[in-house]
Amino acid sequence: MVEPIIAPSILSGDFGNLVEDTKRMLKNNPDWLHVDIMDGHFVPNISFGPMVVKALRSEVPKEEAYFDCHMMVSNPLQWIEPMADAGGQSYTFHYEATDEPLKVIEAIRKAGMKVGISIKPGTPVDVLFPLADKVDMVLIMTVEPGFGGQSFMPDMMPKVEELRAKFPNLNIEVDGGLTQHNIDVAAGAGANVVVAGTGVYKADDPAKAIADMRSCIASHLH
Ligand code: DX5
Ligand code: ZN
């Protein structure tokens, strides 16, 4: 049975005060924290890398925050060890970034992290069918990766529906443009893990935004 999981993205946080800002976000009772790593090559933006994640982790222990790391990088094999060492608990790589997804999956497991695999909006969902039972989570992007604050793409929902029909016990994450106001569409399609940057960080009441999203997902799961 899958559970509702809400993962605020620290990409929308205050990079000048990342530790304090993250501790503040944790008071809103999120399930995970989503950690967006961008290399300026796989996507046209650079966020931060393992060194910054490690620094944050030294102030925010594993028991207090599960780091759900979304690796928007061209060479997913290269960053597995550094991210494990930095205290990442899951490592989601992009299908588009490798010819050897099985090798990447195996290396992530060896490094002791949970495994996620993601597809961009232009990639068809069926590429994930042979891989879904080998990973802990799939991530369906609902914006073009690279930037926070973009609009949710509802036309990605058939991908979620197809996956949910085939894999009832799989963690299906959606990422991009999600808020407490449009989550119903994603929850109805079968997503149970929801990333929200702007939708949580810029909400008037982030704790309520998280709680509302969680109960929306729960109502669709049960
Ligand atoms: C986009 C990132 C997202 C981003 C989402 O490339 O993968 O995780 O933080 O931000 P919002 O929720 O603002 O679209
Ligand atoms: Zn992300």
mmCIF file of C-alpha atoms and ligand atoms in Angstrom:
data_model
loop_
_atom_site.group_PDB
_atom_site.id
_atom_site.type_symbol
_atom_site.label_atom_id
_atom_site.label_comp_id
_atom_site.label_asym_id
_atom_site.label_seq_id
_atom_site.Cartn_x
_atom_site.Cartn_y
_atom_site.Cartn_z
ATOM 1 C CA MET A 1 0.000 0.000 0.000
ATOM 2 C CA VAL A 2 1.361 3.399 -0.933
ATOM 3 C CA GLU A 3 1.032 6.376 1.410
ATOM 4 C CA PRO A 4 0.640 10.093 0.767
ATOM 5 C CA ILE A 5 4.003 11.866 0.807
ATOM 6 C CA ILE A 6 4.461 15.628 0.509
ATOM 7 C CA ALA A 7 7.925 16.843 -0.427
ATOM 8 C CA PRO A 8 8.526 20.608 -0.405
ATOM 9 C CA SER A 9 11.345 21.536 -2.778
ATOM 10 C CA ILE A 10 14.123 23.528 -1.128
ATOM 11 C CA LEU A 11 14.754 25.049 -4.569
ATOM 12 C CA SER A 12 12.099 27.568 -3.524
ATOM 13 C CA GLY A 13 13.824 28.181 -0.193
ATOM 14 C CA ASP A 14 16.138 30.969 0.896
ATOM 15 C CA PHE A 15 19.631 29.994 -0.316
ATOM 16 C CA GLY A 16 21.157 32.784 1.746
ATOM 17 C CA ASN A 17 19.853 31.152 4.929
ATOM 18 C CA LEU A 18 19.377 27.597 3.787
ATOM 19 C CA VAL A 19 19.846 25.922 7.171
ATOM 20 C CA GLU A 20 17.479 28.165 9.130
ATOM 21 C CA ASP A 21 15.002 28.253 6.279
ATOM 22 C CA THR A 22 15.003 24.452 6.042
ATOM 23 C CA LYS A 23 14.534 24.063 9.781
ATOM 24 C CA ARG A 24 11.606 26.455 9.532
ATOM 25 C CA MET A 25 10.079 24.373 6.725
ATOM 26 C CA LEU A 26 10.435 21.205 8.810
ATOM 27 C CA LYS A 27 8.165 22.732 11.450
ATOM 28 C CA ASN A 28 5.368 22.531 8.860
ATOM 29 C CA ASN A 29 5.524 18.754 9.067
ATOM 30 C CA PRO A 30 6.460 17.711 5.521
ATOM 31 C CA ASP A 31 7.083 14.006 4.865
ATOM 32 C CA TRP A 32 10.237 14.512 2.800
ATOM 33 C CA LEU A 33 12.345 17.378 1.491
ATOM 34 C CA HIS A 34 12.873 17.446 -2.259
ATOM 35 C CA VAL A 35 16.445 18.341 -3.204
ATOM 36 C CA ASP A 36 16.858 19.520 -6.816
ATOM 37 C CA ILE A 37 20.352 19.080 -8.201
ATOM 38 C CA MET A 38 20.899 20.780 -11.583
ATOM 39 C CA ASP A 39 24.182 20.609 -13.473
ATOM 40 C CA GLY A 40 23.679 23.341 -16.084
ATOM 41 C CA HIS A 41 23.986 20.684 -18.805
ATOM 42 C CA PHE A 42 21.072 18.274 -18.507
ATOM 43 C CA VAL A 43 18.950 21.332 -17.753
ATOM 44 C CA PRO A 44 19.653 24.995 -18.541
ATOM 45 C CA ASN A 45 20.166 25.983 -14.914
ATOM 46 C CA ILE A 46 22.547 25.310 -12.027
ATOM 47 C CA SER A 47 21.189 24.951 -8.499
ATOM 48 C CA PHE A 48 23.626 23.429 -6.020
ATOM 49 C CA GLY A 49 25.541 20.183 -5.637
ATOM 50 C CA PRO A 50 26.623 17.545 -3.130
ATOM 51 C CA MET A 51 28.835 19.953 -1.162
ATOM 52 C CA VAL A 52 25.890 22.153 -0.298
ATOM 53 C CA VAL A 53 23.701 19.122 0.456
ATOM 54 C CA LYS A 54 26.388 17.811 2.796
ATOM 55 C CA ALA A 55 26.611 21.158 4.574
ATOM 56 C CA LEU A 56 22.841 21.234 5.007
ATOM 57 C CA ARG A 57 22.851 17.634 6.222
ATOM 58 C CA SER A 58 25.408 18.442 8.900
ATOM 59 C CA GLU A 59 22.781 20.754 10.452
ATOM 60 C CA VAL A 60 19.699 18.671 9.621
ATOM 61 C CA PRO A 61 20.112 15.007 10.629
ATOM 62 C CA LYS A 62 18.627 12.082 8.712
ATOM 63 C CA GLU A 63 16.053 11.397 11.411
ATOM 64 C CA GLU A 64 14.676 14.902 10.967
ATOM 65 C CA ALA A 65 14.515 15.095 7.192
ATOM 66 C CA TYR A 66 14.461 12.580 4.360
ATOM 67 C CA PHE A 67 16.360 14.065 1.419
ATOM 68 C CA ASP A 68 14.593 13.046 -1.809
ATOM 69 C CA CYS A 69 17.274 13.949 -4.344
ATOM 70 C CA HIS A 70 16.185 14.749 -7.898
ATOM 71 C CA MET A 71 19.263 14.527 -10.068
ATOM 72 C CA MET A 72 18.884 16.690 -13.168
ATOM 73 C CA VAL A 73 22.363 15.769 -14.347
ATOM 74 C CA SER A 74 23.872 14.441 -17.568
ATOM 75 C CA ASN A 75 25.979 11.784 -15.897
ATOM 76 C CA PRO A 76 23.897 10.102 -13.206
ATOM 77 C CA LEU A 77 26.609 7.543 -12.346
ATOM 78 C CA GLN A 78 29.065 10.284 -11.425
ATOM 79 C CA TRP A 79 27.075 11.751 -8.528
ATOM 80 C CA ILE A 80 25.888 8.603 -6.740
ATOM 81 C CA GLU A 81 28.778 8.291 -4.289
ATOM 82 C CA PRO A 82 29.008 12.037 -3.592
ATOM 83 C CA MET A 83 25.264 12.233 -2.915
ATOM 84 C CA ALA A 84 25.282 9.163 -0.672
ATOM 85 C CA ASP A 85 28.220 10.671 1.201
ATOM 86 C CA ALA A 86 26.352 13.972 1.458
ATOM 87 C CA GLY A 87 23.466 12.219 3.231
ATOM 88 C CA GLY A 88 20.963 11.783 0.410
ATOM 89 C CA GLN A 89 18.421 9.045 1.138
ATOM 90 C CA SER A 90 16.982 8.617 -2.323
ATOM 91 C CA TYR A 91 18.494 9.267 -5.719
ATOM 92 C CA THR A 92 16.178 9.893 -8.652
ATOM 93 C CA PHE A 93 17.924 9.978 -12.019
ATOM 94 C CA HIS A 94 16.551 10.817 -15.447
ATOM 95 C CA TYR A 95 15.863 8.075 -17.959
ATOM 96 C CA GLU A 96 16.948 10.488 -20.709
ATOM 97 C CA ALA A 97 20.416 10.879 -19.181
ATOM 98 C CA THR A 98 21.647 7.304 -19.568
ATOM 99 C CA ASP A 99 21.805 4.333 -21.937
ATOM 100 C CA GLU A 100 22.307 2.003 -18.991
ATOM 101 C CA PRO A 101 19.460 2.525 -16.522
ATOM 102 C CA LEU A 102 19.989 -0.898 -14.924
ATOM 103 C CA LYS A 103 23.610 -0.098 -14.190
ATOM 104 C CA VAL A 104 22.594 3.198 -12.568
ATOM 105 C CA ILE A 105 19.899 1.468 -10.496
ATOM 106 C CA GLU A 106 22.381 -1.112 -9.253
ATOM 107 C CA ALA A 107 24.983 1.518 -8.362
ATOM 108 C CA ILE A 108 22.430 3.566 -6.387
ATOM 109 C CA ARG A 109 21.416 0.477 -4.392
ATOM 110 C CA LYS A 110 25.046 -0.388 -3.743
ATOM 111 C CA ALA A 111 25.532 3.118 -2.339
ATOM 112 C CA GLY A 112 22.684 2.466 0.103
ATOM 113 C CA MET A 113 20.078 4.859 -1.295
ATOM 114 C CA LYS A 114 16.529 4.334 -2.515
ATOM 115 C CA VAL A 115 16.159 4.441 -6.285
ATOM 116 C CA GLY A 116 13.960 6.722 -8.347
ATOM 117 C CA ILE A 117 13.708 7.145 -12.107
ATOM 118 C CA SER A 118 12.197 10.146 -13.837
ATOM 119 C CA ILE A 119 10.935 11.129 -17.268
ATOM 120 C CA LYS A 120 10.621 14.593 -18.782
ATOM 121 C CA PRO A 121 7.322 15.723 -20.357
ATOM 122 C CA GLY A 122 8.419 14.681 -23.862
ATOM 123 C CA THR A 123 9.337 11.107 -22.920
ATOM 124 C CA PRO A 124 6.642 8.448 -23.277
ATOM 125 C CA VAL A 125 5.684 6.568 -20.133
ATOM 126 C CA ASP A 126 6.109 3.091 -21.619
ATOM 127 C CA VAL A 127 9.913 3.349 -21.320
ATOM 128 C CA LEU A 128 9.333 2.958 -17.574
ATOM 129 C CA PHE A 129 7.267 -0.240 -17.762
ATOM 130 C CA PRO A 130 10.240 -2.659 -17.800
ATOM 131 C CA LEU A 131 12.006 -0.680 -15.047
ATOM 132 C CA ALA A 132 9.213 0.162 -12.605
ATOM 133 C CA ASP A 133 9.486 -3.043 -10.581
ATOM 134 C CA LYS A 134 13.236 -2.486 -10.142
ATOM 135 C CA VAL A 135 12.947 0.951 -8.523
ATOM 136 C CA ASP A 136 11.358 2.392 -5.388
ATOM 137 C CA MET A 137 9.749 5.328 -7.144
ATOM 138 C CA VAL A 138 9.052 6.841 -10.520
ATOM 139 C CA LEU A 139 8.893 10.599 -11.032
ATOM 140 C CA ILE A 140 6.646 11.993 -13.734
ATOM 141 C CA MET A 141 7.713 15.564 -14.476
ATOM 142 C CA THR A 142 4.770 17.924 -14.814
ATOM 143 C CA VAL A 143 6.944 20.801 -16.080
ATOM 144 C CA GLU A 144 10.140 20.919 -18.149
ATOM 145 C CA PRO A 145 12.841 20.415 -15.525
ATOM 146 C CA GLY A 146 15.154 23.317 -14.752
ATOM 147 C CA PHE A 147 13.136 25.961 -12.950
ATOM 148 C CA GLY A 148 10.658 26.345 -10.139
ATOM 149 C CA GLY A 149 7.497 28.380 -10.501
ATOM 150 C CA GLN A 150 6.261 27.003 -13.856
ATOM 151 C CA SER A 151 2.701 25.935 -14.669
ATOM 152 C CA PHE A 152 1.527 22.376 -14.032
ATOM 153 C CA MET A 153 0.978 20.349 -17.221
ATOM 154 C CA PRO A 154 -2.285 18.391 -16.776
ATOM 155 C CA ASP A 155 -1.632 16.533 -20.026
ATOM 156 C CA MET A 156 0.981 14.463 -18.164
ATOM 157 C CA MET A 157 -1.766 12.803 -16.098
ATOM 158 C CA PRO A 158 -2.446 9.932 -18.528
ATOM 159 C CA LYS A 159 1.139 8.798 -17.805
ATOM 160 C CA VAL A 160 0.339 8.660 -14.103
ATOM 161 C CA GLU A 161 -2.938 6.832 -14.737
ATOM 162 C CA GLU A 162 -1.254 4.192 -16.901
ATOM 163 C CA LEU A 163 1.476 3.597 -14.346
ATOM 164 C CA ARG A 164 -0.956 3.396 -11.439
ATOM 165 C CA ALA A 165 -3.117 0.864 -13.305
ATOM 166 C CA LYS A 166 -0.095 -1.368 -13.932
ATOM 167 C CA PHE A 167 1.724 -0.827 -10.614
ATOM 168 C CA PRO A 168 -0.707 -0.399 -7.699
ATOM 169 C CA ASN A 169 2.073 -0.459 -5.071
ATOM 170 C CA LEU A 170 4.569 1.841 -6.748
ATOM 171 C CA ASN A 171 5.478 5.258 -5.368
ATOM 172 C CA ILE A 172 4.511 7.652 -8.156
ATOM 173 C CA GLU A 173 5.864 11.170 -7.696
ATOM 174 C CA VAL A 174 4.806 14.273 -9.601
ATOM 175 C CA ASP A 175 6.922 17.417 -9.725
ATOM 176 C CA GLY A 176 6.260 20.847 -11.150
ATOM 177 C CA GLY A 177 3.577 23.467 -10.663
ATOM 178 C CA LEU A 178 1.643 21.608 -7.980
ATOM 179 C CA THR A 179 -0.311 23.439 -5.295
ATOM 180 C CA GLN A 180 -3.139 22.684 -2.891
ATOM 181 C CA HIS A 181 -5.451 24.073 -5.584
ATOM 182 C CA ASN A 182 -4.584 21.689 -8.420
ATOM 183 C CA ILE A 183 -3.393 18.632 -6.515
ATOM 184 C CA ASP A 184 -6.751 16.950 -6.918
ATOM 185 C CA VAL A 185 -6.000 16.284 -10.598
ATOM 186 C CA ALA A 186 -2.700 14.546 -9.814
ATOM 187 C CA ALA A 187 -4.094 12.666 -6.816
ATOM 188 C CA GLY A 188 -7.068 11.534 -8.897
ATOM 189 C CA ALA A 189 -4.713 10.181 -11.568
ATOM 190 C CA GLY A 190 -2.929 8.091 -8.924
ATOM 191 C CA ALA A 191 0.086 10.103 -7.792
ATOM 192 C CA ASN A 192 0.928 9.592 -4.112
ATOM 193 C CA VAL A 193 4.186 11.579 -3.799
ATOM 194 C CA VAL A 194 3.871 15.281 -4.493
ATOM 195 C CA VAL A 195 6.713 17.763 -4.852
ATOM 196 C CA ALA A 196 5.821 21.399 -4.301
ATOM 197 C CA GLY A 197 8.242 24.299 -4.377
ATOM 198 C CA THR A 198 6.276 27.490 -4.920
ATOM 199 C CA GLY A 199 3.055 25.779 -3.804
ATOM 200 C CA VAL A 200 4.386 25.278 -0.281
ATOM 201 C CA TYR A 201 7.121 27.878 0.202
ATOM 202 C CA LYS A 202 5.024 30.754 -1.117
ATOM 203 C CA ALA A 203 1.736 29.620 0.449
ATOM 204 C CA ASP A 204 0.196 31.946 3.055
ATOM 205 C CA ASP A 205 0.129 28.982 5.421
ATOM 206 C CA PRO A 206 2.681 26.327 4.369
ATOM 207 C CA ALA A 207 1.619 23.924 7.129
ATOM 208 C CA LYS A 208 -1.971 24.044 5.913
ATOM 209 C CA ALA A 209 -0.880 23.655 2.275
ATOM 210 C CA ILE A 210 1.026 20.489 3.219
ATOM 211 C CA ALA A 211 -1.808 19.105 5.345
ATOM 212 C CA ASP A 212 -4.408 19.832 2.654
ATOM 213 C CA MET A 213 -2.338 18.146 -0.038
ATOM 214 C CA ARG A 214 -1.797 15.119 2.162
ATOM 215 C CA SER A 215 -5.475 14.692 2.914
ATOM 216 C CA CYS A 216 -6.364 15.124 -0.754
ATOM 217 C CA ILE A 217 -4.034 12.273 -1.717
ATOM 218 C CA ALA A 218 -5.296 10.130 1.162
ATOM 219 C CA SER A 219 -8.896 10.612 0.056
ATOM 220 C CA HIS A 220 -8.026 9.268 -3.396
ATOM 221 C CA LEU A 221 -5.985 6.343 -2.090
ATOM 222 C CA HIS A 222 -8.658 5.039 0.248
HETATM 223 C C1 DX5 B 1 11.947 21.709 -11.508
HETATM 224 C C2 DX5 B 1 12.209 20.993 -10.219
HETATM 225 C C3 DX5 B 1 11.106 21.085 -9.248
HETATM 226 C C4 DX5 B 1 10.829 22.468 -8.733
HETATM 227 C C5 DX5 B 1 9.365 22.549 -8.550
HETATM 228 O O1 DX5 B 1 12.978 21.423 -12.376
HETATM 229 O O2 DX5 B 1 12.446 19.621 -10.463
HETATM 230 O O3 DX5 B 1 11.307 20.193 -8.159
HETATM 231 O O4 DX5 B 1 11.429 22.757 -7.499
HETATM 232 O O5 DX5 B 1 9.014 23.855 -8.260
HETATM 233 P P1 DX5 B 1 7.504 24.326 -8.384
HETATM 234 O O6 DX5 B 1 6.705 23.507 -7.409
HETATM 235 O O7 DX5 B 1 7.575 25.761 -8.018
HETATM 236 O O8 DX5 B 1 7.061 24.088 -9.794
HETATM 237 ZN ZN ZN B 2 12.467 18.256 -8.705
#
